[in-house]
XYZ file of C-alpha atoms in Angstrom:
649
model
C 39.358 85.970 -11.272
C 38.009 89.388 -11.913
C 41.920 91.399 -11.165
C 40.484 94.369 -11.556
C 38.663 93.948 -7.570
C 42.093 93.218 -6.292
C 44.957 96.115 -7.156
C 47.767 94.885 -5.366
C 50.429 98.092 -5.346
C 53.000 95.916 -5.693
C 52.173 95.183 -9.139
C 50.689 98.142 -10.497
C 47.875 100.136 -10.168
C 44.633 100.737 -12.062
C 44.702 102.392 -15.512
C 42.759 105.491 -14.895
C 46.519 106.806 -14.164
C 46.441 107.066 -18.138
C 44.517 109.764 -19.616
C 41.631 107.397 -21.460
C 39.733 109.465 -24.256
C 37.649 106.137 -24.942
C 35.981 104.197 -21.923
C 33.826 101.374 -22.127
C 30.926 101.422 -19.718
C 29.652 98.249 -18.075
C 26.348 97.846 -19.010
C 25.536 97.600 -22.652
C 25.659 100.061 -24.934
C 22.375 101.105 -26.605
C 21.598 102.331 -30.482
C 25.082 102.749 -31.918
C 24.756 102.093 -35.609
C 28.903 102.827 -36.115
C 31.621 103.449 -34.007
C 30.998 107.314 -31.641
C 33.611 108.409 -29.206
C 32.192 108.281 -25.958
C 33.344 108.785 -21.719
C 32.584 106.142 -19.293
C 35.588 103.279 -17.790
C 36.853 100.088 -19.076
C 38.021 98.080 -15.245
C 41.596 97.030 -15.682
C 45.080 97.733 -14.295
C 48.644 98.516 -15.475
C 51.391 96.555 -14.342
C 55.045 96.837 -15.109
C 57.241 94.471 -17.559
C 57.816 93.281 -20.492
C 55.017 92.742 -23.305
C 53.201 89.689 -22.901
C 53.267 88.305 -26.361
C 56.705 90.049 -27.581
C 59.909 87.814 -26.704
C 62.879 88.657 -27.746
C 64.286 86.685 -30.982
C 67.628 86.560 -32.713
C 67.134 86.604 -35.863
C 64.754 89.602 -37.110
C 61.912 89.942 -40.065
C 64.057 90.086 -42.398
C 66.657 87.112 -41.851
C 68.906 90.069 -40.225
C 71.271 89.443 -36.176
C 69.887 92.187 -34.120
C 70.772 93.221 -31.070
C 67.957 91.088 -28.744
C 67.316 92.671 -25.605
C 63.089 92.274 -23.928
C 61.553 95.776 -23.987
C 60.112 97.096 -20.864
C 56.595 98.941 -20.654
C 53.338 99.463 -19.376
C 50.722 97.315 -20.493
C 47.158 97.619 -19.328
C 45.493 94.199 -18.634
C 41.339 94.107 -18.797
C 39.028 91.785 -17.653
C 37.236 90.704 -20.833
C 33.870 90.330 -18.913
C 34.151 93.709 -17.838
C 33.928 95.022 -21.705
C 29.881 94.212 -22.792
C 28.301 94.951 -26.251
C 24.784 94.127 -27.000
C 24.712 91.203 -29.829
C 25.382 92.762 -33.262
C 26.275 96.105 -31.461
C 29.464 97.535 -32.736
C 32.566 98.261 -30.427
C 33.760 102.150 -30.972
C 36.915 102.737 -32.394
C 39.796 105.128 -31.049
C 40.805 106.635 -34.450
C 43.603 108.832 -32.724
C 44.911 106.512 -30.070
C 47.450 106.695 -27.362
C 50.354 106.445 -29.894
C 52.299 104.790 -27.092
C 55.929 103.445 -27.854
C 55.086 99.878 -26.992
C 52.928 99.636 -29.700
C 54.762 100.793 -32.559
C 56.187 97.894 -34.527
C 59.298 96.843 -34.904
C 60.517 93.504 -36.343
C 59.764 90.419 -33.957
C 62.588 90.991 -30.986
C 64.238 94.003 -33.070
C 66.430 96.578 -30.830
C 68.223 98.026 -33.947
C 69.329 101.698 -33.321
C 67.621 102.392 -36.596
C 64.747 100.963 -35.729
C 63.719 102.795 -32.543
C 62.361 105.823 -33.729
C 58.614 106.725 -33.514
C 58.198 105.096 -36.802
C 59.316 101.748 -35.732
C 60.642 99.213 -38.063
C 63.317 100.947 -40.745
C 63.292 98.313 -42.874
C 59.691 97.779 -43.729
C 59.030 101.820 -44.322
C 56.880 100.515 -47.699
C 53.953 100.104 -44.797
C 53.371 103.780 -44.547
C 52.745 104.801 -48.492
C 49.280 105.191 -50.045
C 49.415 102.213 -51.635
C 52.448 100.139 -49.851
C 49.917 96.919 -48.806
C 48.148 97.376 -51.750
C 51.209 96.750 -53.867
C 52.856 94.461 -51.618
C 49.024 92.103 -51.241
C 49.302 92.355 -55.420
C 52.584 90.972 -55.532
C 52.223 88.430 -52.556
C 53.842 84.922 -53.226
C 50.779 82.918 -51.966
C 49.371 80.539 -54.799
C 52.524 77.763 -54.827
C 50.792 76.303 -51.621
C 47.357 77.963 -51.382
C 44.362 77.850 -53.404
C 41.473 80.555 -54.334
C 39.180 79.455 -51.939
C 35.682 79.660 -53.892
C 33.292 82.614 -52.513
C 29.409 80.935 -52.107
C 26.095 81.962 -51.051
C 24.928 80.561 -48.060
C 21.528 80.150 -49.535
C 19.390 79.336 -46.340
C 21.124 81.638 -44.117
C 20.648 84.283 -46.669
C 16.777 83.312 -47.056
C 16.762 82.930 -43.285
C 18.264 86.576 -43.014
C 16.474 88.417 -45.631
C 20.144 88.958 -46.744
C 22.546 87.799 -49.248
C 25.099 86.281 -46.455
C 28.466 85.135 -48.944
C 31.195 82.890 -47.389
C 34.522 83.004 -48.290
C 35.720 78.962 -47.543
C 39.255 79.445 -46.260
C 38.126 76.188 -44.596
C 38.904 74.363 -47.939
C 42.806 75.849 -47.859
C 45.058 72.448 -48.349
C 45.573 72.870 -44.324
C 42.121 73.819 -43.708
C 43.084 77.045 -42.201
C 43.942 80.884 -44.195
C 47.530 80.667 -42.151
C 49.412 79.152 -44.884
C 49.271 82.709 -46.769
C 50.843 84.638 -44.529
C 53.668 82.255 -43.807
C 54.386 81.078 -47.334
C 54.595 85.175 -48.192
C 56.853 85.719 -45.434
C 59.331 83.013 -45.511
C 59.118 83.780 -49.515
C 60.345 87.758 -48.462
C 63.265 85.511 -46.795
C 66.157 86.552 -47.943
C 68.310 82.893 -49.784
C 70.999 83.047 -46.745
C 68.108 82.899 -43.794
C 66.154 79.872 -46.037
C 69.401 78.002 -45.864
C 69.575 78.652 -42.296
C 66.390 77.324 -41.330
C 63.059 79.040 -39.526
C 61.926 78.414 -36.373
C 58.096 79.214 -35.108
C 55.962 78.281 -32.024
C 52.304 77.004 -32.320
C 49.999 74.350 -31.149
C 47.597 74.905 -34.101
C 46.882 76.470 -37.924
C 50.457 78.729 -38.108
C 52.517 75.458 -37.130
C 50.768 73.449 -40.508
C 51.287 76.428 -42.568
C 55.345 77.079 -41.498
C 55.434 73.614 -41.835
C 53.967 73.190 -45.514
C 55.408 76.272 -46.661
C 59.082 75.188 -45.671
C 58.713 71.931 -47.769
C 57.666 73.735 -50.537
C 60.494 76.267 -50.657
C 62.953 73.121 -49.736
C 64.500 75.055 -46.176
C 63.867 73.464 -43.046
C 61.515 74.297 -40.071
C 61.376 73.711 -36.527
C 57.688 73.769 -34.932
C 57.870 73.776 -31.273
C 54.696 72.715 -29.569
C 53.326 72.447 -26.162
C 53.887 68.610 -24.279
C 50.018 68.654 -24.048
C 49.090 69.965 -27.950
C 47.014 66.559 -29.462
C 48.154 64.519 -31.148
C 46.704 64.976 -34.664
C 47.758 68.544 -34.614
C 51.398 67.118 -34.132
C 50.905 64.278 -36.676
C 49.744 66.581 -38.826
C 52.840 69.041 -38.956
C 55.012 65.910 -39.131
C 53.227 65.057 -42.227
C 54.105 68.494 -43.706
C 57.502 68.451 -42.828
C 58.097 70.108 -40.097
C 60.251 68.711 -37.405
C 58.037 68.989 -34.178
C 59.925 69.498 -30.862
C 57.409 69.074 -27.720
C 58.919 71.608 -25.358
C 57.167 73.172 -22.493
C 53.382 72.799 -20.536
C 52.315 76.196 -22.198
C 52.620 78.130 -25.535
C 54.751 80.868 -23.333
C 57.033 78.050 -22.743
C 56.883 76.560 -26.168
C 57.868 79.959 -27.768
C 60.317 80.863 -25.172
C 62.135 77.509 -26.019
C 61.931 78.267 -30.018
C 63.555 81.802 -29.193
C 66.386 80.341 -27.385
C 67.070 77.524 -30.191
C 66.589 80.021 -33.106
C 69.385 82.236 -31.100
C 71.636 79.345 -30.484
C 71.785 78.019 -33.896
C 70.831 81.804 -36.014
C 67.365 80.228 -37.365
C 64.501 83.117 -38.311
C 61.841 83.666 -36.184
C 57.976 83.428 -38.227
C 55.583 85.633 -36.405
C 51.893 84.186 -36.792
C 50.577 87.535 -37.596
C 52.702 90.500 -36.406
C 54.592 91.348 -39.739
C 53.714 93.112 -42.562
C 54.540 90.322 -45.140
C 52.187 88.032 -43.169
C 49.395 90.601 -43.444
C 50.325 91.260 -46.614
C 49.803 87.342 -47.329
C 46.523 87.214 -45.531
C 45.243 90.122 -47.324
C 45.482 88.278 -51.307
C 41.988 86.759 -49.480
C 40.472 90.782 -49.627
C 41.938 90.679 -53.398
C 39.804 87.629 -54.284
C 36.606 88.683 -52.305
C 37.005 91.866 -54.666
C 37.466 89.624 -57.634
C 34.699 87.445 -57.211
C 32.050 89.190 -55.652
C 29.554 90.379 -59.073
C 29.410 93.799 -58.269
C 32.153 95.063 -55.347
C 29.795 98.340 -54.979
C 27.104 96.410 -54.072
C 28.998 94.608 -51.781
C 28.134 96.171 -48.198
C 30.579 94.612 -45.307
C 33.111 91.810 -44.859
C 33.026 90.097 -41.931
C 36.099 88.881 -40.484
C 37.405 86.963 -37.660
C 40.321 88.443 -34.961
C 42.857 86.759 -32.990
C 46.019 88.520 -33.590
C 45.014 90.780 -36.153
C 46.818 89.817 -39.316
C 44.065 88.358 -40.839
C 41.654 91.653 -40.544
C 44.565 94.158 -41.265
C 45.466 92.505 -44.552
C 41.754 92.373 -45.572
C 41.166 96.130 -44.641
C 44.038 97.387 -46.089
C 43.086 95.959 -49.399
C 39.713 96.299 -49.302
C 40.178 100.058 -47.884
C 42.431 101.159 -51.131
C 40.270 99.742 -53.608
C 36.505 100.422 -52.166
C 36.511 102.418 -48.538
C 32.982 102.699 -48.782
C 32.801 98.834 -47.704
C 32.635 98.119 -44.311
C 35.083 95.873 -42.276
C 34.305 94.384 -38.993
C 36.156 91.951 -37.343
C 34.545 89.623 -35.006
C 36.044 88.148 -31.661
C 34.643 86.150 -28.762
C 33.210 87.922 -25.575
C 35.852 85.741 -23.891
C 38.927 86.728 -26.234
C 38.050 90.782 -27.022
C 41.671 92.237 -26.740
C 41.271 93.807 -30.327
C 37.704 95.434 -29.187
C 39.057 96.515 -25.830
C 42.183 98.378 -27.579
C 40.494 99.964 -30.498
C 38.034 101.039 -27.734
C 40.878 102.736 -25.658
C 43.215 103.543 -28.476
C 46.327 101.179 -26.861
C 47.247 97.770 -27.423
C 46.023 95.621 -24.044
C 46.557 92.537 -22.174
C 43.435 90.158 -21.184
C 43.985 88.452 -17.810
C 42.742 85.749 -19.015
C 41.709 84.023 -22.496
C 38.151 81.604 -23.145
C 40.073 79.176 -24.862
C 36.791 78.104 -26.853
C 37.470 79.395 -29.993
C 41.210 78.169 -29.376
C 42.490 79.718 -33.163
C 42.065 83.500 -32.059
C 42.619 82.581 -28.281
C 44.893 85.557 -28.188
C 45.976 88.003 -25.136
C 47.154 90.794 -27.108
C 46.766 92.080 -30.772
C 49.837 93.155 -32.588
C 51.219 95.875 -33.058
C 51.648 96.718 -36.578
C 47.693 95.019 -36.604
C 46.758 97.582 -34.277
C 47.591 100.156 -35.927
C 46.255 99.359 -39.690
C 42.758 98.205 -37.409
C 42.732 101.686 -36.108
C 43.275 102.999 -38.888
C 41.135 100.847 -41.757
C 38.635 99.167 -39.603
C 35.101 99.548 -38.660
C 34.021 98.454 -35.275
C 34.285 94.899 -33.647
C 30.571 92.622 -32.672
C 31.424 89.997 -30.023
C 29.768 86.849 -29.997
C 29.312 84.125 -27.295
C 29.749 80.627 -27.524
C 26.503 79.515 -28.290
C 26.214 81.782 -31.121
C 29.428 80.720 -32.613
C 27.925 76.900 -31.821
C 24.967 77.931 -34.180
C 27.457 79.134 -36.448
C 28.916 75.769 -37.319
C 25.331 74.209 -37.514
C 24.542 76.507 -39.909
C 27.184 76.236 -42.263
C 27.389 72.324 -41.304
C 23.786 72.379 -42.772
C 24.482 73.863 -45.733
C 27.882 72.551 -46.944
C 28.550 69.485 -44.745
C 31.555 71.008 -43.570
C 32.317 71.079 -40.230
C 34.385 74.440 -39.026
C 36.282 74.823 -36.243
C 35.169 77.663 -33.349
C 37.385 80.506 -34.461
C 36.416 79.469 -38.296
C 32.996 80.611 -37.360
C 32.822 83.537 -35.624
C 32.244 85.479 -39.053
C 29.085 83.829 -39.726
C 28.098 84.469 -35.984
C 28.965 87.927 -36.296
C 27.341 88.840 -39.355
C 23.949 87.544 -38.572
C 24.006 89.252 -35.459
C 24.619 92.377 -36.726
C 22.597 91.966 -39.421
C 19.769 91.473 -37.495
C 20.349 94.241 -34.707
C 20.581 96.569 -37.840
C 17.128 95.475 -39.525
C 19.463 94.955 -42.453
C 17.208 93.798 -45.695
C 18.847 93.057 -49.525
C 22.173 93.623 -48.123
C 24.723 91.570 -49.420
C 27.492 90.781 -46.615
C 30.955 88.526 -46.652
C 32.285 86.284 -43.930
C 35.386 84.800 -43.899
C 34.878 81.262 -43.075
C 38.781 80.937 -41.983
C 39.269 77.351 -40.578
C 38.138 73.707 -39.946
C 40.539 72.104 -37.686
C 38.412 70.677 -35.362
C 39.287 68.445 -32.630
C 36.166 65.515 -32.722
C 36.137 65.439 -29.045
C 34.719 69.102 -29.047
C 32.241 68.382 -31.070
C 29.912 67.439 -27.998
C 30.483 70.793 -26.334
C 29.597 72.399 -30.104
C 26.135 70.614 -29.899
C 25.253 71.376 -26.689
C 25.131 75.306 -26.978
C 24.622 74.979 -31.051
C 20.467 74.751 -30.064
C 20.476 77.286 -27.509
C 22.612 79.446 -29.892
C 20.135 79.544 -32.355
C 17.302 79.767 -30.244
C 15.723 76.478 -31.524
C 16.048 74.755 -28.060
C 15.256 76.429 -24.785
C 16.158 74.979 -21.322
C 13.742 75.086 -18.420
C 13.300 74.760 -14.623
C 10.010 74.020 -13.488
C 9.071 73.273 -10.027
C 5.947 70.841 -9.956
C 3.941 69.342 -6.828
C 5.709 66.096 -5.769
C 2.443 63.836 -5.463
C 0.836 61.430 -7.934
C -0.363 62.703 -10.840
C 1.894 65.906 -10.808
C 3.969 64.508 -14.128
C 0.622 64.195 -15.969
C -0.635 67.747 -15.235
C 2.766 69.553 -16.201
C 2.842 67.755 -19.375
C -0.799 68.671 -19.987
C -0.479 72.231 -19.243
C 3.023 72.522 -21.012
C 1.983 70.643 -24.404
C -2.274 70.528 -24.788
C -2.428 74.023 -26.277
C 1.004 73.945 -28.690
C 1.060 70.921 -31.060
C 4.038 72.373 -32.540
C 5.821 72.164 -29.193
C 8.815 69.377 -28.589
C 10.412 68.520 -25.473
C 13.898 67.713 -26.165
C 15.227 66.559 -22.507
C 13.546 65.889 -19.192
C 15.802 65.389 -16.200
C 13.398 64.694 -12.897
C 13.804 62.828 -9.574
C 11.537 61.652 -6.954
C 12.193 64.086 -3.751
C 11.130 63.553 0.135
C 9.785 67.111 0.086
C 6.646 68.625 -0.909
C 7.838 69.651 -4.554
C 10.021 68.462 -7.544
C 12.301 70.004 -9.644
C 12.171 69.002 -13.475
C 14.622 70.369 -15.688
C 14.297 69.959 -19.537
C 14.672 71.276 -22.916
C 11.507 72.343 -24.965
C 11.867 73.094 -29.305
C 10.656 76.478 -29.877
C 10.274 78.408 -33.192
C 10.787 81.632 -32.086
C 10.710 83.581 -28.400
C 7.405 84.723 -28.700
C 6.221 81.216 -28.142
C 8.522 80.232 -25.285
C 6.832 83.260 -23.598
C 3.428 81.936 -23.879
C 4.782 78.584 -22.264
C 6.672 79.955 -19.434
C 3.385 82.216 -18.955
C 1.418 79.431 -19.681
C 2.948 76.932 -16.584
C 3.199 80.071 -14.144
C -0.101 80.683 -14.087
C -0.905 77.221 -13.249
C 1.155 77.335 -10.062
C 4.344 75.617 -11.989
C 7.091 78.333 -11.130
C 8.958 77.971 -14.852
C 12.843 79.763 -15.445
C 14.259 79.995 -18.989
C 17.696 79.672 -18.238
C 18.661 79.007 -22.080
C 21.337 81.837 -21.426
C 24.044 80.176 -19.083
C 26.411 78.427 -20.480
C 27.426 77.097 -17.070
C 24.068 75.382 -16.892
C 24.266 73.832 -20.307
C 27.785 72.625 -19.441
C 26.807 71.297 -16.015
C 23.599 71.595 -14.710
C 22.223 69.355 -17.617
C 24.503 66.974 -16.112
C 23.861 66.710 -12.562
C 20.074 66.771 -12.260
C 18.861 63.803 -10.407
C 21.981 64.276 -8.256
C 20.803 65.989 -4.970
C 22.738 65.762 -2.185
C 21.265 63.928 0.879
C 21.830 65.331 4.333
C 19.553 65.200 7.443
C 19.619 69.025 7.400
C 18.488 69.225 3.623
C 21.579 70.868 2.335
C 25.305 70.915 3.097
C 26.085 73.273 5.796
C 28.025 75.773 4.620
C 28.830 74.302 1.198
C 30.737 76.715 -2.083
C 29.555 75.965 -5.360
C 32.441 77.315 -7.755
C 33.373 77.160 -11.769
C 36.907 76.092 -12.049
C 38.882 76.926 -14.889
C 41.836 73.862 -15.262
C 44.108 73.648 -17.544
C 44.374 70.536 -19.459
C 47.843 69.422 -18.287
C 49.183 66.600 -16.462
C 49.448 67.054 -13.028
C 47.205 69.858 -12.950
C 44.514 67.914 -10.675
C 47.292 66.939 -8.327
C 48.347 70.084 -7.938
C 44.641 71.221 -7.551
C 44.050 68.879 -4.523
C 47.182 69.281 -3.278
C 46.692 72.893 -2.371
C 42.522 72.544 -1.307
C 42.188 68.390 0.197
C 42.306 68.073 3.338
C 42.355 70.874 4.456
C 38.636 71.216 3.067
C 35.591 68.665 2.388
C 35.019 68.481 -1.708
C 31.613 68.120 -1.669
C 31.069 68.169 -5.291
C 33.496 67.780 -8.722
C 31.514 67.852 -12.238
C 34.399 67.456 -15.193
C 34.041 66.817 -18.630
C 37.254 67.020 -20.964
C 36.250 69.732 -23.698
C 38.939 69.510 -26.036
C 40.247 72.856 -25.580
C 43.438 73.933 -23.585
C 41.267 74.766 -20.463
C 38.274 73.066 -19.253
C 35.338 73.914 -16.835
C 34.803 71.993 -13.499
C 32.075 72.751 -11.095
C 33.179 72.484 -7.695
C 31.419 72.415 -4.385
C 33.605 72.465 -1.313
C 32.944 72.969 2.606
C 34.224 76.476 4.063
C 33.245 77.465 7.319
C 33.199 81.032 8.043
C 36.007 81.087 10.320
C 38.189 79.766 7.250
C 36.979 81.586 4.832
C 39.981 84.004 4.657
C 42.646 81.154 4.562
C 40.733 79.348 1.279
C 40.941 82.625 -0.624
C 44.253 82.816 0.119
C 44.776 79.220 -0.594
C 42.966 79.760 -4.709
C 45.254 82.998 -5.037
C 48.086 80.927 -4.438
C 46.335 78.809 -7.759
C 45.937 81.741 -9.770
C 48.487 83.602 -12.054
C 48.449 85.067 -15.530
C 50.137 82.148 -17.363
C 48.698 78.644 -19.294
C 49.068 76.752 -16.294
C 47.105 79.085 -13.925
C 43.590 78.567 -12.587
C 40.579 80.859 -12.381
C 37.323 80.581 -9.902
C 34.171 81.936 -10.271
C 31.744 81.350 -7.154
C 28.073 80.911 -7.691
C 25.812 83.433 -6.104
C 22.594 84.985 -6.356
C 20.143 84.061 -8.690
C 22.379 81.482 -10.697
C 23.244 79.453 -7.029
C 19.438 79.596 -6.527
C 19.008 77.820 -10.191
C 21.598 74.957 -9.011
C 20.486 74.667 -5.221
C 16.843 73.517 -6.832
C 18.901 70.394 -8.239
C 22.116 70.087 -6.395
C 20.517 70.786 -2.795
């Protein structure tokens, strides 16, 4: 749900009660080549309490028994929809910031009297010299568990590009994922007495496999809690490591509160996934090898990297930065998952209401804190991506190694050719950081889907045609006689009582220009034709259900809702669905598809008469909230309702 529509005063109130010297307008912003202050609004709201993704923990960075109390601020929460770049266009970036306390950073859960200061953490004060993460990224215990992960021309992206596009295969780490730096060189900066204790973390993904490998290496133990619902090879394969898995919790809020409370009762350390500087410092020995093995590092333009927390980016920057500052960094995040875009933006960490959980490794609310401030300091500019593009992605580098990545492992590759091509970049030579390939197999479906419309290879098509004989023949005349090179990939029809059809199918193209000439082509000959290539509701649904009209003697369903449901994969989350929304009103319609991911789309249709419309709102609200096991609902209107009526109607 969009929050920032509904201020409720009990909660907060919007954020233009904080002096904002950046703003994000709306609409897309036009010809930025780098990062420019500029005034316009980014819709969100502040609420009071504590920081969503810092819980308190017992034992701090450095093995130590603070004093654990849960700090209390303002955080402002955005609507990631409401924060739009063009592709390839780079987000601004707040070099001066806020400077607010709540984003200083102290050690995870540290309330140390020492420690509160403006400068944060006391015991890490290395962070703040010239060359602290330099020295500390040089000296980084990394290579008992990881490898150098080779650096290799993708050679037909780069011809494709007119650029020499380099990936750096983190993919081929011994867990398939960069993570195992960061928490090898952390629990290495241990000091003995906190190994012998024990560490404690909380993940459902790469950071549990890497705690988990590096704690048999060093001989402590570790203690992975994971969500009830996290699959089952992702818990198989921390058991394998070593680590002793402990299914706690329906959510990863749950999961980590659970790991804070055991690490307290039995004085384990806490192993942030990215929020520490010995973690960044970990993740950064990847920056040390790009400069190693690129041929010439001056000719080296920008690194591309992918964002979730921020470790990954701040350890590559801050290397990178010392060494050659005349090499760009950008990180790269999902349209869905922007929180390190939206804060550079405004110069304050911020809270997204709620998370696409496609790319499910940087799924993250809220960037860190000591992250923040080395990406406001080192980096330059963020390009969002959308799923499709990060669907091409994989293709791309499945065609040329054979390797499959996982979402978040490919957002680098999505990012650079975007940019790339927005810029009319030619000879440049680029780096993306290739950083995972833990995919689940049952999201591979979803990944071919949009992987087509993501490179623009495939476009999807309405067409209305005459419903009498013959009709089929003349649209396939008119769509194929003059374009040998033309495919059609699907065609979804069914015969309907009225005095027209609607066909929906997929068509090969090479390149825009010619799906212009066929959607001018069929117009003209009294075929109305829609590329609707571009939502990713229709390629998750609408594919789905054509064929599947609705039959009622007044031609539709009186006052019928068409909505996108966000559920979270859960058990009982359907129960509790139904229980709140049948009987009280007529489901009409339920499209579901398991994706794989934590949350997965359902198109709904329900009943609402008019007079009732007030009591169903109420009845979602009471569905929504800002945890795992909340729901979000997007109604269909306007011109993409009109797209589904032709089919569901």
């Amino acid at each position: 749900m969009d929050m920032s529509l509904h201020p409720s005063t009990s909660q907060g109130s919007f954020c233009t009660s904080r002096p904002q010297p950046f703003v994000v307008h709306r609409p897309s912003w036009k010809g930025l080549s780098s990062p420019q202050p500029r005034t316009a609004e980014i819709i969100c709201r502040t609420i009071a309490g504590e920081r969503p993704q810092v819980a308190p923990s017992p034992a701090g960075s450095n093995g130590t028994q603070p004093n654990v109390a849960p700090s209390s601020s303002q955080t402002s929460i955005c609507v990631p929809e409401d924060f739009v770049l063009s592709p390839g266009e780079l987000s601004p970036v707040n070099r001066t910031g806020l400077n607010l306390p709540e984003d200083v950073f102290r050690c995870f859960g540290c309330t140390q009297a020492a420690c509160q200061g403006p400068e944060g953490c006391a015991a890490n004060k290395w962070r703040f010299e010239t060359d602290g993460y330099l020295r500390e990224i040089l000296t980084a215990r990394v290579y008992d568990v990881a490898i150098q992960s080779p650096l290799e021309e993708a050679r037909k992206l780069s011809e494709a590009a007119g650029n020499k596009i380099l990936l750096k295969r983190e993919d081929l780490q011994p867990v398939f994922s960069f993570k195992l730096r960061g928490a090898y060189n952390k629990m290495a900066k241990l000091p003995a007495e906190a190994r012998a204790r024990g560490v404690i973390t909380s993940s459902a993904g790469n950071h549990a496999q890497g705690v988990a490998l590096a704690a048999s290496r060093m001989g402590c133990a570790a203690i992975i809690c994971m969500p009830v619902n996290t699959p089952e090879i992702k818990v198989a394969n921390v058991r394998k490591l070593g680590g002793q898995v402990v299914l706690v919790g329906e959510s990863y809020q749950e999961a980590q509160a659970a790991a804070v409370a055991r690490a307290a009762a039995e004085g384990l350390t806490f192993i942030p996934p990215y929020d520490d500087p010995y973690t960044i410092a970990g993740q950064g020995t990847i920056g040390d090898e790009i400069m190693r093995q690129v041929s010439d590092p001056d000719k080296l333009d920008a690194i591309f990297v992918p964002v979730g927390g921020g470790g990954l980016i701040a350890g590559i920057a801050a290397f990178t930065k010392a060494l050659k500052p005349g090499i760009k960094v950008f990180g790269v995040e999902p349209t869905g998952a922007n929180a390190m875009a939206i804060s550079l933006a405004r110069g304050e960490r911020v809270a997204l209401s709620r998370v696409d959980a496609f790319a499910d490794g940087v799924a993250v609310k809220q960037v860190g804190q000591e992250t923040f401030r080395l990406c406001r300091e080192l980096v330059d500019g963020v390009v969002l991506v959308d799923n499709s593009a990060v669907s091409a992605a994989i293709k791309d580098v499945f065609n040329e190694t054979r390797s499959i990545l996982e979402p978040a492992g490919a957002l680098a590759v999505a990012g650079a050719k975007a940019w790339l091509k927005r810029h009319g970049m030619k000879d440049a030579t680029v780096v993306a950081v290739t950083s995972g390939a833990n995919m689940n197999f049952e999201r591979l479906r979803l990944v071919a889907e949009l992987a087509n419309v993501g490179g623009r290879t495939e476009a999807t098509i309405t067409t209305t045609i005459p419903e009498r004989p013959g009709a089929f023949k003349e649209f396939i005349t008119t769509a194929l006689s003059s374009d040998s090179d033309l495919s059609v990939t699907e065609f979804k029809y069914r015969y309907s009582a009225g005095s027209t059809a609607q066909v929906l199918w997929g068509a090969g193209i090479r390149c825009h220009d010619q799906l212009t000439v066929l959607l001018d082509r069929l117009n003209a000959a009294g075929m109305t034709s829609t590329d609707i290539s571009g939502l990713e509701v229709a390629q998750v649904h609408l594919r789905h259900l054509a064929g599947g009209r609705a039959r009622s003697y007044t031609g539709r369903i009186e006052n019928e809702k068409i909505l996108q449901v966000v559920f979270p994969e859960r058990p009982g989350a359907l129960r509790r669905f139904l229980d709140v929304v049948s009987p009280a009103w007529n489901v009409t319609l339920f499209h579901y598809r398991n994706s794989g991911n934590r949350e997965s789309s359902v198109l709904l249709g329900v009943q609402v008469p008019p007079y009732e419309e007030e009591r169903f709102q109420s009845a979602l609200h009471s569905l929504r909230g800002h945890g795992e096991e909340s729901f979000a609902f997007k109604e269909l209107q306007g011109a993409v309702r009109e797209v589904f009526d032709k089919f569901i109607q």
